[in-house]
mmCIF file of C-alpha atoms in Angstrom:
data_model
loop_
_atom_site.group_PDB
_atom_site.id
_atom_site.type_symbol
_atom_site.label_atom_id
_atom_site.label_comp_id
_atom_site.label_asym_id
_atom_site.label_seq_id
_atom_site.Cartn_x
_atom_site.Cartn_y
_atom_site.Cartn_z
ATOM 1 C CA MET K 1 -14.077 -24.134 10.183
ATOM 2 C CA LEU K 2 -13.196 -26.976 7.811
ATOM 3 C CA ILE K 3 -12.751 -25.668 4.253
ATOM 4 C CA ALA K 4 -11.627 -28.826 2.497
ATOM 5 C CA CYS K 5 -10.356 -32.315 3.244
ATOM 6 C CA VAL K 6 -9.188 -34.090 0.089
ATOM 7 C CA ALA K 7 -7.219 -37.256 -0.570
ATOM 8 C CA TYR K 8 -4.782 -37.607 -3.507
ATOM 9 C CA GLN K 9 -3.006 -40.583 -5.009
ATOM 10 C CA ASP K 10 -0.080 -40.378 -7.452
ATOM 11 C CA GLY K 11 -0.870 -36.719 -8.128
ATOM 12 C CA ARG K 12 -4.543 -37.342 -8.834
ATOM 13 C CA LYS K 13 -7.504 -36.323 -6.735
ATOM 14 C CA LEU K 14 -9.374 -39.235 -5.216
ATOM 15 C CA GLY K 15 -12.104 -37.130 -3.637
ATOM 16 C CA ASP K 16 -13.275 -35.415 -0.487
ATOM 17 C CA ILE K 17 -13.015 -37.456 2.686
ATOM 18 C CA THR K 18 -14.189 -37.084 6.277
ATOM 19 C CA ILE K 19 -11.824 -36.234 9.096
ATOM 20 C CA ASP K 20 -12.056 -39.679 10.641
ATOM 21 C CA LYS K 21 -10.778 -41.217 7.374
ATOM 22 C CA ILE K 22 -7.598 -39.115 7.284
ATOM 23 C CA SER K 23 -5.433 -41.643 9.136
ATOM 24 C CA ASP K 24 -6.430 -44.393 6.682
ATOM 25 C CA TYR K 25 -5.059 -42.475 3.694
ATOM 26 C CA VAL K 26 -1.998 -41.087 5.486
ATOM 27 C CA GLN K 27 -0.810 -44.637 6.110
ATOM 28 C CA LYS K 28 -0.692 -45.347 2.368
ATOM 29 C CA PRO K 29 2.726 -44.407 0.902
ATOM 30 C CA GLU K 30 1.302 -43.410 -2.496
ATOM 31 C CA CYS K 31 -1.392 -41.131 -0.995
ATOM 32 C CA PHE K 32 -1.445 -37.838 0.795
ATOM 33 C CA VAL K 33 -4.186 -35.724 2.359
ATOM 34 C CA TRP K 34 -4.636 -31.959 2.024
ATOM 35 C CA VAL K 35 -6.761 -30.336 4.724
ATOM 36 C CA ALA K 36 -7.616 -26.618 4.856
ATOM 37 C CA LEU K 37 -8.983 -24.916 7.970
ATOM 38 C CA LYS K 38 -10.046 -21.325 8.607
ATOM 39 C CA ASP K 39 -10.081 -19.846 12.127
ATOM 40 C CA PRO K 40 -10.473 -23.315 13.667
ATOM 41 C CA GLU K 41 -11.930 -24.061 17.062
ATOM 42 C CA PRO K 42 -9.651 -25.744 19.647
ATOM 43 C CA ALA K 43 -11.522 -29.010 19.171
ATOM 44 C CA GLU K 44 -10.780 -28.962 15.434
ATOM 45 C CA LEU K 45 -7.077 -28.462 16.101
ATOM 46 C CA ASP K 46 -7.113 -31.316 18.601
ATOM 47 C CA ALA K 47 -8.697 -33.567 15.975
ATOM 48 C CA MET K 48 -6.028 -32.616 13.412
ATOM 49 C CA LYS K 49 -3.299 -33.191 15.980
ATOM 50 C CA GLU K 50 -4.599 -36.695 16.619
ATOM 51 C CA GLU K 51 -5.113 -37.619 12.963
ATOM 52 C CA PHE K 52 -1.758 -36.334 11.711
ATOM 53 C CA GLY K 53 0.315 -36.768 14.872
ATOM 54 C CA LEU K 54 1.291 -33.079 14.902
ATOM 55 C CA HIS K 55 4.011 -31.857 17.225
ATOM 56 C CA GLU K 56 2.694 -30.299 20.415
ATOM 57 C CA LEU K 57 4.898 -27.171 20.175
ATOM 58 C CA ALA K 58 3.717 -26.432 16.635
ATOM 59 C CA VAL K 59 0.073 -26.842 17.639
ATOM 60 C CA GLU K 60 0.626 -24.488 20.576
ATOM 61 C CA ASP K 61 2.042 -21.880 18.171
ATOM 62 C CA VAL K 62 -1.183 -22.072 16.151
ATOM 63 C CA ARG K 63 -3.308 -21.721 19.267
ATOM 64 C CA SER K 64 -1.366 -18.705 20.547
ATOM 65 C CA HIS K 65 -1.675 -16.782 17.235
ATOM 66 C CA HIS K 66 0.489 -13.758 16.363
ATOM 67 C CA GLN K 67 3.575 -15.816 15.480
ATOM 68 C CA TRP K 68 6.329 -14.216 13.402
ATOM 69 C CA PRO K 69 6.966 -15.826 9.995
ATOM 70 C CA LYS K 70 9.211 -18.858 10.335
ATOM 71 C CA ILE K 71 9.828 -22.423 9.156
ATOM 72 C CA GLU K 72 10.682 -25.070 11.738
ATOM 73 C CA GLU K 73 11.508 -28.729 11.332
ATOM 74 C CA TYR K 74 10.038 -31.368 13.639
ATOM 75 C CA ASP K 75 11.383 -34.866 12.961
ATOM 76 C CA ASP K 76 10.126 -35.682 9.442
ATOM 77 C CA SER K 77 7.661 -32.777 9.192
ATOM 78 C CA LEU K 78 7.774 -29.018 8.699
ATOM 79 C CA PHE K 79 5.818 -26.231 10.354
ATOM 80 C CA ALA K 80 5.629 -22.928 8.461
ATOM 81 C CA VAL K 81 4.156 -19.618 9.587
ATOM 82 C CA MET K 82 3.465 -17.054 6.877
ATOM 83 C CA HIS K 83 1.693 -13.715 7.012
ATOM 84 C CA THR K 84 -0.749 -12.443 4.431
ATOM 85 C CA VAL K 85 -0.905 -8.734 3.592
ATOM 86 C CA GLU K 86 -4.054 -7.110 2.245
ATOM 87 C CA ARG K 87 -4.561 -3.436 1.483
ATOM 88 C CA LYS K 88 -7.813 -1.819 2.578
ATOM 89 C CA GLU K 89 -9.645 0.929 0.712
ATOM 90 C CA ASP K 90 -8.300 3.586 3.081
ATOM 91 C CA GLY K 91 -4.716 2.512 2.289
ATOM 92 C CA SER K 92 -4.056 0.771 5.611
ATOM 93 C CA LEU K 93 -2.661 -2.759 5.698
ATOM 94 C CA ASP K 94 -4.410 -5.769 7.161
ATOM 95 C CA PHE K 95 -2.251 -8.729 8.216
ATOM 96 C CA GLY K 96 -3.360 -12.318 8.581
ATOM 97 C CA GLU K 97 -1.604 -15.550 9.413
ATOM 98 C CA VAL K 98 -1.327 -18.853 7.574
ATOM 99 C CA ASP K 99 0.100 -21.835 9.439
ATOM 100 C CA VAL K 100 1.086 -24.867 7.381
ATOM 101 C CA PHE K 101 1.943 -28.343 8.633
ATOM 102 C CA ALA K 102 3.728 -30.418 5.995
ATOM 103 C CA GLY K 103 4.433 -34.097 6.542
ATOM 104 C CA PRO K 104 5.416 -37.004 4.281
ATOM 105 C CA ASN K 105 1.773 -37.792 3.472
ATOM 106 C CA TYR K 106 -0.193 -34.730 4.454
ATOM 107 C CA ILE K 107 -0.498 -30.954 4.260
ATOM 108 C CA LEU K 108 -2.585 -28.973 6.710
ATOM 109 C CA SER K 109 -3.123 -25.249 6.133
ATOM 110 C CA VAL K 110 -4.700 -23.091 8.828
ATOM 111 C CA ARG K 111 -5.820 -19.563 7.932
ATOM 112 C CA MET K 112 -6.188 -17.075 10.781
ATOM 113 C CA ARG K 113 -7.778 -13.592 10.547
ATOM 114 C CA THR K 114 -7.445 -13.372 6.772
ATOM 115 C CA ALA K 115 -9.741 -13.398 3.773
ATOM 116 C CA HIS K 116 -6.923 -14.644 1.553
ATOM 117 C CA GLY K 117 -8.104 -17.962 0.119
ATOM 118 C CA PHE K 118 -6.255 -20.783 -1.623
ATOM 119 C CA LYS K 119 -8.872 -22.063 -4.035
ATOM 120 C CA LYS K 120 -6.732 -21.096 -7.035
ATOM 121 C CA VAL K 121 -3.715 -22.759 -5.441
ATOM 122 C CA ARG K 122 -5.614 -26.032 -5.122
ATOM 123 C CA GLU K 123 -6.792 -25.751 -8.741
ATOM 124 C CA ARG K 124 -3.242 -25.057 -9.875
ATOM 125 C CA CYS K 125 -1.872 -28.068 -8.003
ATOM 126 C CA GLU K 126 -4.576 -30.405 -9.264
ATOM 127 C CA SER K 127 -3.899 -29.273 -12.840
ATOM 128 C CA GLU K 128 -0.253 -30.416 -12.569
ATOM 129 C CA PRO K 129 -0.322 -34.095 -11.542
ATOM 130 C CA PRO K 130 3.419 -34.716 -12.205
ATOM 131 C CA LEU K 131 4.323 -32.036 -9.673
ATOM 132 C CA LEU K 132 1.526 -32.948 -7.311
ATOM 133 C CA LYS K 133 3.101 -36.410 -7.111
ATOM 134 C CA GLN K 134 5.808 -34.699 -5.045
ATOM 135 C CA GLY K 135 3.120 -34.456 -2.384
ATOM 136 C CA SER K 136 3.285 -31.976 0.462
ATOM 137 C CA ALA K 137 6.565 -30.408 -0.740
ATOM 138 C CA PHE K 138 4.926 -29.086 -3.903
ATOM 139 C CA VAL K 139 1.774 -27.957 -2.109
ATOM 140 C CA LEU K 140 3.875 -26.084 0.477
ATOM 141 C CA TYR K 141 5.731 -24.364 -2.363
ATOM 142 C CA ALA K 142 2.464 -23.458 -4.117
ATOM 143 C CA LEU K 143 1.037 -21.936 -0.935
ATOM 144 C CA MET K 144 4.221 -19.932 -0.351
ATOM 145 C CA ASP K 145 4.357 -18.785 -3.956
ATOM 146 C CA ASP K 146 0.756 -17.554 -3.840
ATOM 147 C CA ILE K 147 1.317 -15.584 -0.622
ATOM 148 C CA VAL K 148 4.579 -14.075 -1.867
ATOM 149 C CA ASP K 149 2.990 -13.064 -5.181
ATOM 150 C CA SER K 150 0.270 -11.231 -3.257
ATOM 151 C CA TYR K 151 3.016 -9.085 -1.692
ATOM 152 C CA PHE K 152 3.898 -7.787 -5.163
ATOM 153 C CA ASN K 153 0.307 -6.648 -5.716
ATOM 154 C CA VAL K 154 0.286 -4.753 -2.418
ATOM 155 C CA LEU K 155 3.627 -3.111 -3.218
ATOM 156 C CA GLU K 156 2.411 -2.029 -6.658
ATOM 157 C CA SER K 157 -0.632 -0.284 -5.188
ATOM 158 C CA MET K 158 1.545 1.355 -2.516
ATOM 159 C CA THR K 159 3.988 2.530 -5.196
ATOM 160 C CA ALA K 160 1.126 4.208 -7.053
ATOM 161 C CA GLU K 161 0.142 5.979 -3.825
ATOM 162 C CA LEU K 162 3.727 7.141 -3.283
ATOM 163 C CA GLU K 163 3.938 8.522 -6.829
ATOM 164 C CA GLU K 164 0.736 10.474 -6.227
ATOM 165 C CA LEU K 165 2.195 11.957 -3.032
ATOM 166 C CA GLU K 166 5.361 12.929 -4.901
ATOM 167 C CA ASP K 167 3.277 14.727 -7.537
ATOM 168 C CA ARG K 168 1.524 16.680 -4.786
ATOM 169 C CA ILE K 169 4.881 17.782 -3.356
ATOM 170 C CA PHE K 170 5.713 19.714 -6.525
ATOM 171 C CA GLY K 171 2.215 21.112 -6.962
ATOM 172 C CA PRO K 172 0.883 24.338 -5.424
ATOM 173 C CA GLN K 173 0.817 23.941 -1.657
ATOM 174 C CA GLU K 174 -0.790 25.775 1.185
ATOM 175 C CA GLN K 175 0.848 25.512 4.597
ATOM 176 C CA ALA K 176 -1.829 23.057 5.756
ATOM 177 C CA GLU K 177 -1.417 20.987 2.589
ATOM 178 C CA ALA K 178 2.346 20.761 3.094
ATOM 179 C CA ARG K 179 1.835 19.556 6.655
ATOM 180 C CA ALA K 180 -0.753 17.008 5.484
ATOM 181 C CA ILE K 181 1.667 15.622 2.880
ATOM 182 C CA ILE K 182 4.383 15.146 5.499
ATOM 183 C CA GLU K 183 1.936 13.344 7.786
ATOM 184 C CA GLU K 184 0.809 11.071 4.941
ATOM 185 C CA LEU K 185 4.412 10.319 3.985
ATOM 186 C CA TYR K 186 5.236 9.426 7.570
ATOM 187 C CA ARG K 187 2.210 7.133 7.837
ATOM 188 C CA PHE K 188 3.255 5.567 4.530
ATOM 189 C CA LYS K 189 6.753 4.966 5.902
ATOM 190 C CA ARG K 190 5.310 3.327 8.998
ATOM 191 C CA ARG K 191 3.253 0.958 6.838
ATOM 192 C CA LEU K 192 6.397 -0.013 4.947
ATOM 193 C CA VAL K 193 8.260 -0.701 8.179
ATOM 194 C CA VAL K 194 5.420 -2.845 9.518
ATOM 195 C CA MET K 195 5.192 -4.736 6.226
ATOM 196 C CA ARG K 196 8.952 -5.368 6.377
ATOM 197 C CA HIS K 197 8.508 -6.892 9.836
ATOM 198 C CA HIS K 198 5.761 -9.209 8.588
ATOM 199 C CA VAL K 199 7.535 -10.249 5.382
ATOM 200 C CA GLY K 200 11.268 -10.172 6.089
ATOM 201 C CA PRO K 201 11.580 -13.088 8.570
ATOM 202 C CA LEU K 202 10.147 -15.495 5.993
ATOM 203 C CA LEU K 203 13.283 -14.940 3.890
ATOM 204 C CA GLU K 204 15.409 -16.711 6.484
ATOM 205 C CA GLY K 205 12.862 -19.512 6.803
ATOM 206 C CA VAL K 206 12.723 -20.248 3.074
ATOM 207 C CA GLY K 207 16.519 -20.241 3.027
ATOM 208 C CA LYS K 208 16.423 -23.396 5.162
ATOM 209 C CA LEU K 209 14.624 -25.230 2.363
ATOM 210 C CA MET K 210 17.384 -24.631 -0.206
ATOM 211 C CA GLY K 211 20.565 -24.694 1.871
ATOM 212 C CA TRP K 212 23.168 -27.346 2.411
ATOM 213 C CA ARG K 213 20.825 -29.453 4.524
ATOM 214 C CA VAL K 214 17.410 -29.652 2.877
ATOM 215 C CA PRO K 215 14.584 -31.258 4.914
ATOM 216 C CA ARG K 216 13.805 -34.723 3.615
ATOM 217 C CA ILE K 217 10.271 -33.918 2.459
ATOM 218 C CA CYS K 218 11.588 -31.009 0.345
ATOM 219 C CA GLU K 219 14.194 -33.006 -1.566
ATOM 220 C CA GLY K 220 13.718 -32.557 -5.304
ATOM 221 C CA MET K 221 11.925 -29.216 -4.856
ATOM 222 C CA THR K 222 14.884 -26.940 -4.017
ATOM 223 C CA THR K 223 14.696 -25.192 -7.406
ATOM 224 C CA TYR K 224 11.113 -24.139 -6.683
ATOM 225 C CA TYR K 225 11.969 -22.894 -3.206
ATOM 226 C CA LYS K 226 14.867 -20.900 -4.681
ATOM 227 C CA ASP K 227 12.319 -19.153 -6.895
ATOM 228 C CA VAL K 228 10.292 -18.173 -3.812
ATOM 229 C CA TYR K 229 13.484 -17.064 -2.054
ATOM 230 C CA PHE K 230 14.500 -14.789 -4.935
ATOM 231 C CA HIS K 231 11.002 -13.298 -5.074
ATOM 232 C CA LEU K 232 11.174 -12.562 -1.351
ATOM 233 C CA GLU K 233 14.575 -10.940 -1.828
ATOM 234 C CA ARG K 234 13.087 -8.669 -4.481
ATOM 235 C CA ILE K 235 10.162 -7.779 -2.225
ATOM 236 C CA VAL K 236 12.362 -6.970 0.779
ATOM 237 C CA GLY K 237 14.644 -4.922 -1.479
ATOM 238 C CA ALA K 238 11.643 -3.112 -2.959
ATOM 239 C CA ILE K 239 10.327 -2.293 0.522
ATOM 240 C CA GLU K 240 13.702 -0.857 1.510
ATOM 241 C CA GLY K 241 13.829 1.095 -1.757
ATOM 242 C CA ARG K 242 10.356 2.551 -1.194
ATOM 243 C CA ARG K 243 11.311 3.499 2.353
ATOM 244 C CA GLU K 244 14.356 5.394 1.064
ATOM 245 C CA MET K 245 12.108 7.116 -1.467
ATOM 246 C CA VAL K 246 9.753 8.191 1.331
ATOM 247 C CA ILE K 247 12.638 9.581 3.401
ATOM 248 C CA THR K 248 13.844 11.505 0.348
ATOM 249 C CA ALA K 249 10.306 12.731 -0.363
ATOM 250 C CA ILE K 250 9.959 14.011 3.210
ATOM 251 C CA GLN K 251 13.273 15.863 2.899
ATOM 252 C CA VAL K 252 12.269 17.308 -0.475
ATOM 253 C CA ASN K 253 8.912 18.428 0.908
ATOM 254 C CA LEU K 254 10.612 20.117 3.859
ATOM 255 C CA GLY K 255 12.991 21.768 1.398
ATOM 256 C CA MET K 256 10.048 22.993 -0.684
ATOM 257 C CA ILE K 257 8.435 24.412 2.452
ATOM 258 C CA ALA K 258 11.694 26.156 3.395
ATOM 259 C CA LEU K 259 11.989 27.488 -0.169
ATOM 260 C CA ALA K 260 8.421 28.799 -0.083
ATOM 261 C CA ASP K 261 9.081 30.440 3.282
ATOM 262 C CA SER K 262 12.246 31.972 1.826
ATOM 263 C CA GLU K 263 10.256 33.404 -1.081
ATOM 264 C CA ILE K 264 7.724 34.912 1.319
ATOM 265 C CA THR K 265 10.509 36.351 3.482
ATOM 266 C CA LYS K 266 12.173 37.785 0.394
ATOM 267 C CA ARG K 267 8.978 39.446 -0.772
ATOM 268 C CA LEU K 268 8.313 40.876 2.676
ATOM 269 C CA GLY K 269 11.875 42.183 2.794
ATOM 270 C CA THR K 270 11.395 43.768 -0.624
ATOM 271 C CA PHE K 271 8.275 45.658 0.422
ATOM 272 C CA ALA K 272 9.910 46.623 3.700
ATOM 273 C CA ALA K 273 12.862 48.111 1.776
ATOM 274 C CA MET K 274 10.524 50.053 -0.494
ATOM 275 C CA PHE K 275 8.596 51.451 2.465
ATOM 276 C CA ALA K 276 11.826 52.227 4.314
ATOM 277 C CA VAL K 277 12.868 54.997 1.859
ATOM 278 C CA PRO K 278 9.796 57.287 2.225
ATOM 279 C CA THR K 279 9.716 56.479 5.938
ATOM 280 C CA MET K 280 13.349 57.560 6.313
ATOM 281 C CA ILE K 281 12.881 60.792 4.351
ATOM 282 C CA ALA K 282 9.656 61.628 6.188
ATOM 283 C CA GLY K 283 11.433 60.855 9.455
ATOM 284 C CA ILE K 284 14.266 63.270 8.647
ATOM 285 C CA TYR K 285 11.856 66.079 7.780
ATOM 286 C CA GLY K 286 9.888 65.273 10.878
ATOM 287 C CA MET K 287 12.819 66.402 13.040
ATOM 288 C CA ASN K 288 12.448 69.974 14.272
ATOM 289 C CA PHE K 289 15.752 71.364 13.028
ATOM 290 C CA GLU K 290 15.729 74.972 11.857
ATOM 291 C CA HIS K 291 18.149 74.633 8.963
ATOM 292 C CA MET K 292 17.042 71.842 6.613
ATOM 293 C CA PRO K 293 17.275 71.648 2.782
ATOM 294 C CA GLU K 294 14.271 73.110 0.959
ATOM 295 C CA LEU K 295 12.486 73.604 4.266
ATOM 296 C CA HIS K 296 11.242 77.110 3.401
ATOM 297 C CA SER K 297 11.130 76.669 -0.389
ATOM 298 C CA LYS K 298 7.703 76.603 -2.047
ATOM 299 C CA TYR K 299 9.018 73.766 -4.248
ATOM 300 C CA GLY K 300 10.375 71.764 -1.324
ATOM 301 C CA TYR K 301 7.375 69.464 -0.964
ATOM 302 C CA PRO K 302 7.123 68.460 -4.673
ATOM 303 C CA ILE K 303 10.890 68.005 -4.832
ATOM 304 C CA VAL K 304 10.874 65.605 -1.857
ATOM 305 C CA ILE K 305 7.896 63.704 -3.247
ATOM 306 C CA THR K 306 9.621 63.472 -6.657
ATOM 307 C CA VAL K 307 12.814 62.163 -5.043
ATOM 308 C CA ILE K 308 10.804 59.535 -3.145
ATOM 309 C CA VAL K 309 8.948 58.428 -6.308
ATOM 310 C CA VAL K 310 12.177 58.195 -8.340
ATOM 311 C CA ILE K 311 13.906 56.122 -5.661
ATOM 312 C CA GLU K 312 10.846 53.852 -5.352
ATOM 313 C CA ILE K 313 10.768 53.295 -9.116
ATOM 314 C CA MET K 314 14.479 52.465 -9.137
ATOM 315 C CA LEU K 315 14.031 50.005 -6.265
ATOM 316 C CA PHE K 316 10.998 48.423 -7.928
ATOM 317 C CA ARG K 317 12.898 47.906 -11.193
ATOM 318 C CA PHE K 318 15.875 46.448 -9.324
ATOM 319 C CA PHE K 319 13.750 43.998 -7.340
ATOM 320 C CA ARG K 320 11.766 43.142 -10.487
ATOM 321 C CA ARG K 321 14.918 42.217 -12.375
ATOM 322 C CA ALA K 322 16.050 40.145 -9.402
ATOM 323 C CA LYS K 323 12.634 38.418 -9.500
ATOM 324 C CA TRP K 324 11.996 39.215 -5.857
ATOM 325 C CA ILE K 325 8.599 40.659 -6.722
#
């Protein structure tokens, strides 16, 4: 679906144009065309290929979908693949793809399987004519910057979720609750790993736009691409940091479970020790020996009971001081 097809001259918007007029404006050195597509049909891609003279391999990458983030150079044009990340209400992550063709006089963005729009990016670019005069290089930067900034928003919401899970670790837990927390932490870790796979490769791609050999269409914009690169570095570092936090949280939760089990075992051992004393004494007097202390005394029974009660009180006070009960 065609979202927009706009011609610009010297950083100013000329107006919307039809697809068949694209080649007329692309041939003018002072003009460039910005086309936006969403989930295009094969025929639409073929039309764009013909109008802009797109490289066959890059077009095939768009048709095949599910490309990893990358930036490739074809003659005097660039082909960039970026992934969008959106967080659903249930906490799961939804990934889309944005393919961008950037040439000397054109920019073509193709959104696939994503609701992430670039209306604000277009408004931002059109509000800065001096930068928009840079043409496709500035628009490519603006698109990248918008996608990378959206990663920060996703990470912030995931950080809040992780903090909530950490609070639950140190709260009162049933056995089922402890197991549920571990499962949620593991699912959280998996989401971080998947996000790292969708975000990380773009770091290498952006590095090509600010290295020792900058593509011709990006000359003069290296400072802006460095800004995107540093933001990506922060995001990748934050993802790794959150993953370490999750691993630590899982270990802490397992330690809390082991500690709770130890407390239960200790309490059971305490009651077992207290029951062991009367059981032992009763067991001794249950043996059918003829000569036993106080066996024939009329005070034998109360004496034995008194001894049992005294020992039990002493044990109770000892375990109480030790905070075992």
